[in-house]
Amino acid sequence: MCQECGCSLPKEGHQRPGHHHSHHHNHDTHAHHETLHANPQLNDPKTITLITKILDANDREAAHIRDHFDQDGILAVNLMSSPGSGKTTLLEKLAELGLFRFAVVEGDLETSRDAERLQAKGVAAHQITTGSACHLDAFMVHEALHHLDLTGVEILFVENVGNLVCPASYDVGCHLNVVLVSVPEGEDKIEKYPVMFKVADLVLITKTDLLPYIDFDPKRAVAELRKLNPRADVLHVSAHDQATIRAVADYLLMKKQLRG
């Protein structure tokens, strides 16, 4: 599992691959602190110092990536969720809608299936296979960007590894955090995995076409979200309802326009 979140501790001197940059990124460390203290074994000062250094290096790299996106006028979106919530399907449907040009950095432990699905839709996509790491980090994303032609790209999606825990604590250079929670998962996932939903700018309740068949209360889900994160926007999405996909596209285009 993740080497930095405490599942398995890194050796002294461990660094992520990539180029380190010296400029400072003023990043909110709230999620980092939650990560450090979520595991009761992380009480050793050396361990906390090491993990903090890794997170700080990641934040500097993320700031560097974001600067490039800003210069190129690209809106970067971090898609996060548990496995099977519909991240790749959402991207396929956005590609079919064709309202903007986008590229995707795909993250999975193994296989390149999701990248291949998107490439079949004409989307530029590069697959990162993390092996045992349960999230992407800024260094992985930076390396992946070298394999994508971003000419004319309006939005860059980072489809993070399916996991409702670790990805929330890693800035990957994006402007927006979009978190999906699907109807089959149950509305209790928001309360059970608060760190993920606290960092969300937009929450997508997906697979809403299954509402007649599954015990899921959308009002309760939104109420639980509001307790954790009053500022997050919410959209209801079904892959079988193009109007809901259009609403997601319109939201993202609005956010891009606001960034200039």
Short mmCIF file of C-alpha atoms in Angstrom, two decimals:
data_model
loop_
_atom_site.label_atom_id
_atom_site.label_comp_id
_atom_site.label_asym_id
_atom_site.label_seq_id
_atom_site.Cartn_x
_atom_site.Cartn_y
_atom_site.Cartn_z
CA MET A 1 0.00 0.00 0.00
CA CYS A 2 0.94 3.68 0.22
CA GLN A 3 4.48 4.23 1.43
CA GLU A 4 3.83 7.74 2.73
CA CYS A 5 0.45 7.46 4.46
CA GLY A 6 1.72 5.06 7.10
CA CYS A 7 0.60 1.74 5.56
CA SER A 8 4.26 1.03 4.89
CA LEU A 9 6.93 3.47 5.98
CA PRO A 10 9.62 4.62 3.52
CA LYS A 11 13.30 4.17 4.15
CA GLU A 12 15.42 7.14 5.17
CA GLY A 13 16.29 9.27 2.15
CA HIS A 14 13.47 7.96 -0.06
CA GLN A 15 12.46 10.36 -2.83
CA ARG A 16 9.89 10.24 -5.57
CA PRO A 17 11.28 10.20 -9.11
CA GLY A 18 11.28 13.51 -10.93
CA HIS A 19 12.84 16.95 -10.70
CA HIS A 20 12.65 18.84 -7.42
CA HIS A 21 12.06 22.59 -7.48
CA SER A 22 12.92 25.09 -4.81
CA HIS A 23 9.95 27.47 -4.94
CA HIS A 24 7.47 27.39 -2.08
CA HIS A 25 3.83 26.36 -2.39
CA ASN A 26 1.51 27.70 0.29
CA HIS A 27 -0.56 24.52 0.64
CA ASP A 28 -3.15 23.78 3.30
CA THR A 29 -1.64 21.07 5.53
CA HIS A 30 -4.88 20.09 7.25
CA ALA A 31 -5.26 16.89 5.25
CA HIS A 32 -1.57 16.13 5.76
CA HIS A 33 -1.94 16.33 9.53
CA GLU A 34 -4.96 14.04 9.40
CA THR A 35 -2.87 11.56 7.41
CA LEU A 36 0.00 11.71 9.87
CA HIS A 37 -2.15 11.08 12.91
CA ALA A 38 -4.65 8.63 11.40
CA ASN A 39 -2.28 5.74 12.13
CA PRO A 40 -1.45 5.33 15.84
CA GLN A 41 1.93 3.86 14.89
CA LEU A 42 3.03 7.22 13.51
CA ASN A 43 4.14 8.64 16.86
CA ASP A 44 7.87 8.58 16.26
CA PRO A 45 9.21 12.12 15.60
CA LYS A 46 11.60 10.85 12.90
CA THR A 47 8.73 9.16 11.09
CA ILE A 48 6.58 12.29 11.21
CA THR A 49 9.49 14.44 10.03
CA LEU A 50 10.21 12.09 7.12
CA ILE A 51 6.58 11.97 5.99
CA THR A 52 6.26 15.74 6.30
CA LYS A 53 9.33 16.20 4.07
CA ILE A 54 7.82 13.89 1.45
CA LEU A 55 4.53 15.78 1.52
CA ASP A 56 6.28 19.15 1.30
CA ALA A 57 8.35 18.01 -1.68
CA ASN A 58 5.16 16.80 -3.33
CA ASP A 59 3.49 20.18 -2.75
CA ARG A 60 6.37 22.04 -4.36
CA GLU A 61 6.16 19.79 -7.40
CA ALA A 62 2.38 20.25 -7.54
CA ALA A 63 2.79 24.04 -7.52
CA HIS A 64 5.24 23.77 -10.41
CA ILE A 65 2.75 21.70 -12.44
CA ARG A 66 -0.09 24.11 -11.66
CA ASP A 67 2.01 27.05 -12.83
CA HIS A 68 2.42 25.35 -16.21
CA PHE A 69 -1.31 24.70 -16.45
CA ASP A 70 -2.00 28.36 -15.65
CA GLN A 71 0.43 29.53 -18.32
CA ASP A 72 -1.19 27.26 -20.91
CA GLY A 73 -4.76 28.14 -19.92
CA ILE A 74 -5.60 24.55 -18.94
CA LEU A 75 -8.04 23.73 -16.15
CA ALA A 76 -6.76 20.68 -14.24
CA VAL A 77 -9.26 18.43 -12.47
CA ASN A 78 -8.45 15.70 -9.95
CA LEU A 79 -11.08 12.92 -10.14
CA MET A 80 -11.24 10.83 -6.97
CA SER A 81 -13.52 8.06 -5.75
CA SER A 82 -13.67 4.44 -4.70
CA PRO A 83 -13.22 1.84 -7.48
CA GLY A 84 -16.23 1.40 -9.74
CA SER A 85 -17.98 4.68 -9.04
CA GLY A 86 -17.90 5.70 -12.71
CA LYS A 87 -14.88 7.97 -13.24
CA THR A 88 -13.84 6.47 -16.58
CA THR A 89 -17.43 6.17 -17.78
CA LEU A 90 -17.98 9.85 -17.00
CA LEU A 91 -14.94 10.75 -19.09
CA GLU A 92 -16.16 8.57 -21.95
CA LYS A 93 -19.53 10.32 -21.89
CA LEU A 94 -17.86 13.75 -21.81
CA ALA A 95 -15.81 12.72 -24.86
CA GLU A 96 -18.98 11.67 -26.68
CA LEU A 97 -20.57 15.01 -25.84
CA GLY A 98 -17.62 16.81 -27.45
CA LEU A 99 -18.06 20.21 -25.79
CA PHE A 100 -14.36 20.68 -25.03
CA ARG A 101 -11.03 19.07 -25.79
CA PHE A 102 -9.45 17.21 -22.89
CA ALA A 103 -6.63 14.83 -22.01
CA VAL A 104 -6.36 12.35 -19.16
CA VAL A 105 -3.68 11.06 -16.82
CA GLU A 106 -4.95 7.65 -15.69
CA GLY A 107 -3.94 6.03 -12.39
CA ASP A 108 -4.41 2.36 -11.50
CA LEU A 109 -2.43 -0.25 -9.64
CA GLU A 110 -2.24 -2.46 -12.73
CA THR A 111 -3.39 -2.66 -16.39
CA SER A 112 -3.89 0.09 -18.98
CA ARG A 113 -7.56 -0.70 -19.60
CA ASP A 114 -8.96 2.67 -18.58
CA ALA A 115 -6.50 4.60 -20.76
CA GLU A 116 -7.33 2.29 -23.67
CA ARG A 117 -11.07 2.90 -23.18
CA LEU A 118 -10.51 6.64 -23.45
CA GLN A 119 -8.11 6.38 -26.38
CA ALA A 120 -10.83 4.45 -28.21
CA LYS A 121 -12.99 7.57 -27.79
CA GLY A 122 -10.28 9.75 -29.33
CA VAL A 123 -9.01 11.12 -26.01
CA ALA A 124 -5.28 11.59 -25.38
CA ALA A 125 -4.65 9.46 -22.29
CA HIS A 126 -1.54 8.19 -20.53
CA GLN A 127 -1.69 5.35 -18.03
CA ILE A 128 0.26 5.32 -14.77
CA THR A 129 0.44 1.89 -13.13
CA THR A 130 1.44 2.44 -9.53
CA GLY A 131 2.07 -1.20 -8.60
CA SER A 132 1.29 -1.03 -4.89
CA ALA A 133 0.82 2.71 -4.30
CA CYS A 134 -2.79 3.57 -3.47
CA HIS A 135 -2.71 7.11 -4.89
CA LEU A 136 -0.99 9.31 -7.44
CA ASP A 137 1.43 12.02 -6.43
CA ALA A 138 2.68 15.16 -8.17
CA PHE A 139 5.90 13.53 -9.40
CA MET A 140 3.98 10.74 -11.13
CA VAL A 141 1.66 13.25 -12.79
CA HIS A 142 4.57 15.46 -13.91
CA GLU A 143 6.25 12.49 -15.57
CA ALA A 144 2.99 11.46 -17.26
CA LEU A 145 2.50 14.94 -18.73
CA HIS A 146 5.67 14.48 -20.77
CA HIS A 147 3.86 11.70 -22.65
CA LEU A 148 0.84 13.82 -23.61
CA ASP A 149 0.43 16.43 -26.32
CA LEU A 150 -1.49 19.20 -24.57
CA THR A 151 -1.71 21.48 -27.60
CA GLY A 152 -5.27 22.78 -27.74
CA VAL A 153 -6.30 20.93 -24.58
CA GLU A 154 -8.74 22.90 -22.47
CA ILE A 155 -9.11 20.57 -19.49
CA LEU A 156 -6.70 17.97 -18.09
CA PHE A 157 -8.21 15.24 -15.93
CA VAL A 158 -6.17 13.26 -13.45
CA GLU A 159 -8.16 10.09 -12.81
CA ASN A 160 -6.72 9.06 -9.49
CA VAL A 161 -6.38 5.54 -8.14
CA GLY A 162 -9.71 4.21 -6.87
CA ASN A 163 -9.45 4.84 -3.12
CA LEU A 164 -11.47 7.01 -0.73
CA VAL A 165 -8.55 7.64 1.65
CA CYS A 166 -4.99 8.41 0.52
CA PRO A 167 -5.55 10.48 -2.66
CA ALA A 168 -7.18 13.23 -0.60
CA SER A 169 -3.88 14.06 1.07
CA TYR A 170 -1.81 14.50 -2.10
CA ASP A 171 -1.86 17.66 -4.20
CA VAL A 172 -1.29 16.55 -7.80
CA GLY A 173 -1.20 20.03 -9.33
CA CYS A 174 -4.90 20.37 -10.12
CA HIS A 175 -7.24 23.32 -9.66
CA LEU A 176 -10.37 21.35 -8.76
CA ASN A 177 -11.02 18.25 -6.66
CA VAL A 178 -14.03 16.31 -7.96
CA VAL A 179 -15.18 13.36 -5.84
CA LEU A 180 -17.64 10.74 -7.07
CA VAL A 181 -19.87 8.65 -4.81
CA SER A 182 -22.19 6.17 -6.51
CA VAL A 183 -25.66 5.10 -5.50
CA PRO A 184 -24.65 1.42 -5.01
CA GLU A 185 -21.99 2.47 -2.47
CA GLY A 186 -24.53 3.98 -0.07
CA GLU A 187 -24.80 7.52 1.24
CA ASP A 188 -22.94 6.54 4.44
CA LYS A 189 -19.60 6.62 2.59
CA ILE A 190 -19.49 10.41 2.95
CA GLU A 191 -19.56 10.17 6.74
CA LYS A 192 -17.20 7.18 6.82
CA TYR A 193 -14.51 8.81 4.64
CA PRO A 194 -14.60 12.48 5.71
CA VAL A 195 -11.09 13.52 4.60
CA MET A 196 -11.91 12.90 0.94
CA PHE A 197 -15.15 14.86 1.02
CA LYS A 198 -13.66 17.75 3.00
CA VAL A 199 -11.31 18.55 0.11
CA ALA A 200 -13.98 18.26 -2.60
CA ASP A 201 -14.91 21.27 -4.71
CA LEU A 202 -17.57 19.25 -6.52
CA VAL A 203 -19.27 16.01 -5.46
CA LEU A 204 -20.94 13.90 -8.13
CA ILE A 205 -23.60 11.45 -6.98
CA THR A 206 -23.37 8.92 -9.80
CA LYS A 207 -25.47 6.02 -11.13
CA THR A 208 -28.67 7.83 -10.12
CA ASP A 209 -30.62 5.69 -12.60
CA LEU A 210 -30.33 2.95 -9.94
CA LEU A 211 -32.19 4.96 -7.28
CA PRO A 212 -35.48 3.08 -7.79
CA TYR A 213 -33.73 -0.21 -7.02
CA ILE A 214 -31.25 0.64 -4.25
CA ASP A 215 -31.71 2.04 -0.77
CA PHE A 216 -29.90 5.36 -1.18
CA ASP A 217 -31.20 8.67 0.16
CA PRO A 218 -29.79 11.58 -1.90
CA LYS A 219 -31.05 14.15 0.61
CA ARG A 220 -29.25 12.40 3.44
CA ALA A 221 -26.08 12.17 1.34
CA VAL A 222 -26.13 15.92 0.68
CA ALA A 223 -26.90 16.66 4.34
CA GLU A 224 -23.88 14.59 5.46
CA LEU A 225 -21.72 16.38 2.92
CA ARG A 226 -22.89 19.80 4.13
CA LYS A 227 -21.79 18.93 7.69
CA LEU A 228 -18.26 18.28 6.45
CA ASN A 229 -17.97 20.72 3.58
CA PRO A 230 -20.61 23.44 3.17
CA ARG A 231 -18.83 24.97 0.17
CA ALA A 232 -18.83 21.90 -2.11
CA ASP A 233 -21.11 21.89 -5.12
CA VAL A 234 -23.23 18.80 -5.85
CA LEU A 235 -24.49 17.33 -9.13
CA HIS A 236 -26.51 14.17 -9.72
CA VAL A 237 -25.27 12.09 -12.65
CA SER A 238 -26.43 9.13 -14.69
CA ALA A 239 -24.41 7.79 -17.60
CA HIS A 240 -27.76 7.08 -19.29
CA ASP A 241 -28.98 10.68 -19.03
CA GLN A 242 -27.08 13.01 -21.35
CA ALA A 243 -28.56 16.08 -19.63
CA THR A 244 -26.70 15.18 -16.42
CA ILE A 245 -23.44 14.73 -18.32
CA ARG A 246 -24.05 18.09 -19.97
CA ALA A 247 -24.48 19.65 -16.51
CA VAL A 248 -21.03 18.36 -15.51
CA ALA A 249 -19.51 19.71 -18.74
CA ASP A 250 -21.17 23.10 -18.25
CA TYR A 251 -19.90 23.27 -14.66
CA LEU A 252 -16.31 22.56 -15.75
CA LEU A 253 -16.47 25.06 -18.60
CA MET A 254 -17.79 27.68 -16.18
CA LYS A 255 -14.87 27.00 -13.83
CA LYS A 256 -12.44 27.25 -16.72
CA GLN A 257 -13.92 30.56 -17.82
CA LEU A 258 -13.62 31.93 -14.27
CA ARG A 259 -9.91 31.07 -14.27
CA GLY A 260 -9.47 32.96 -17.56
#
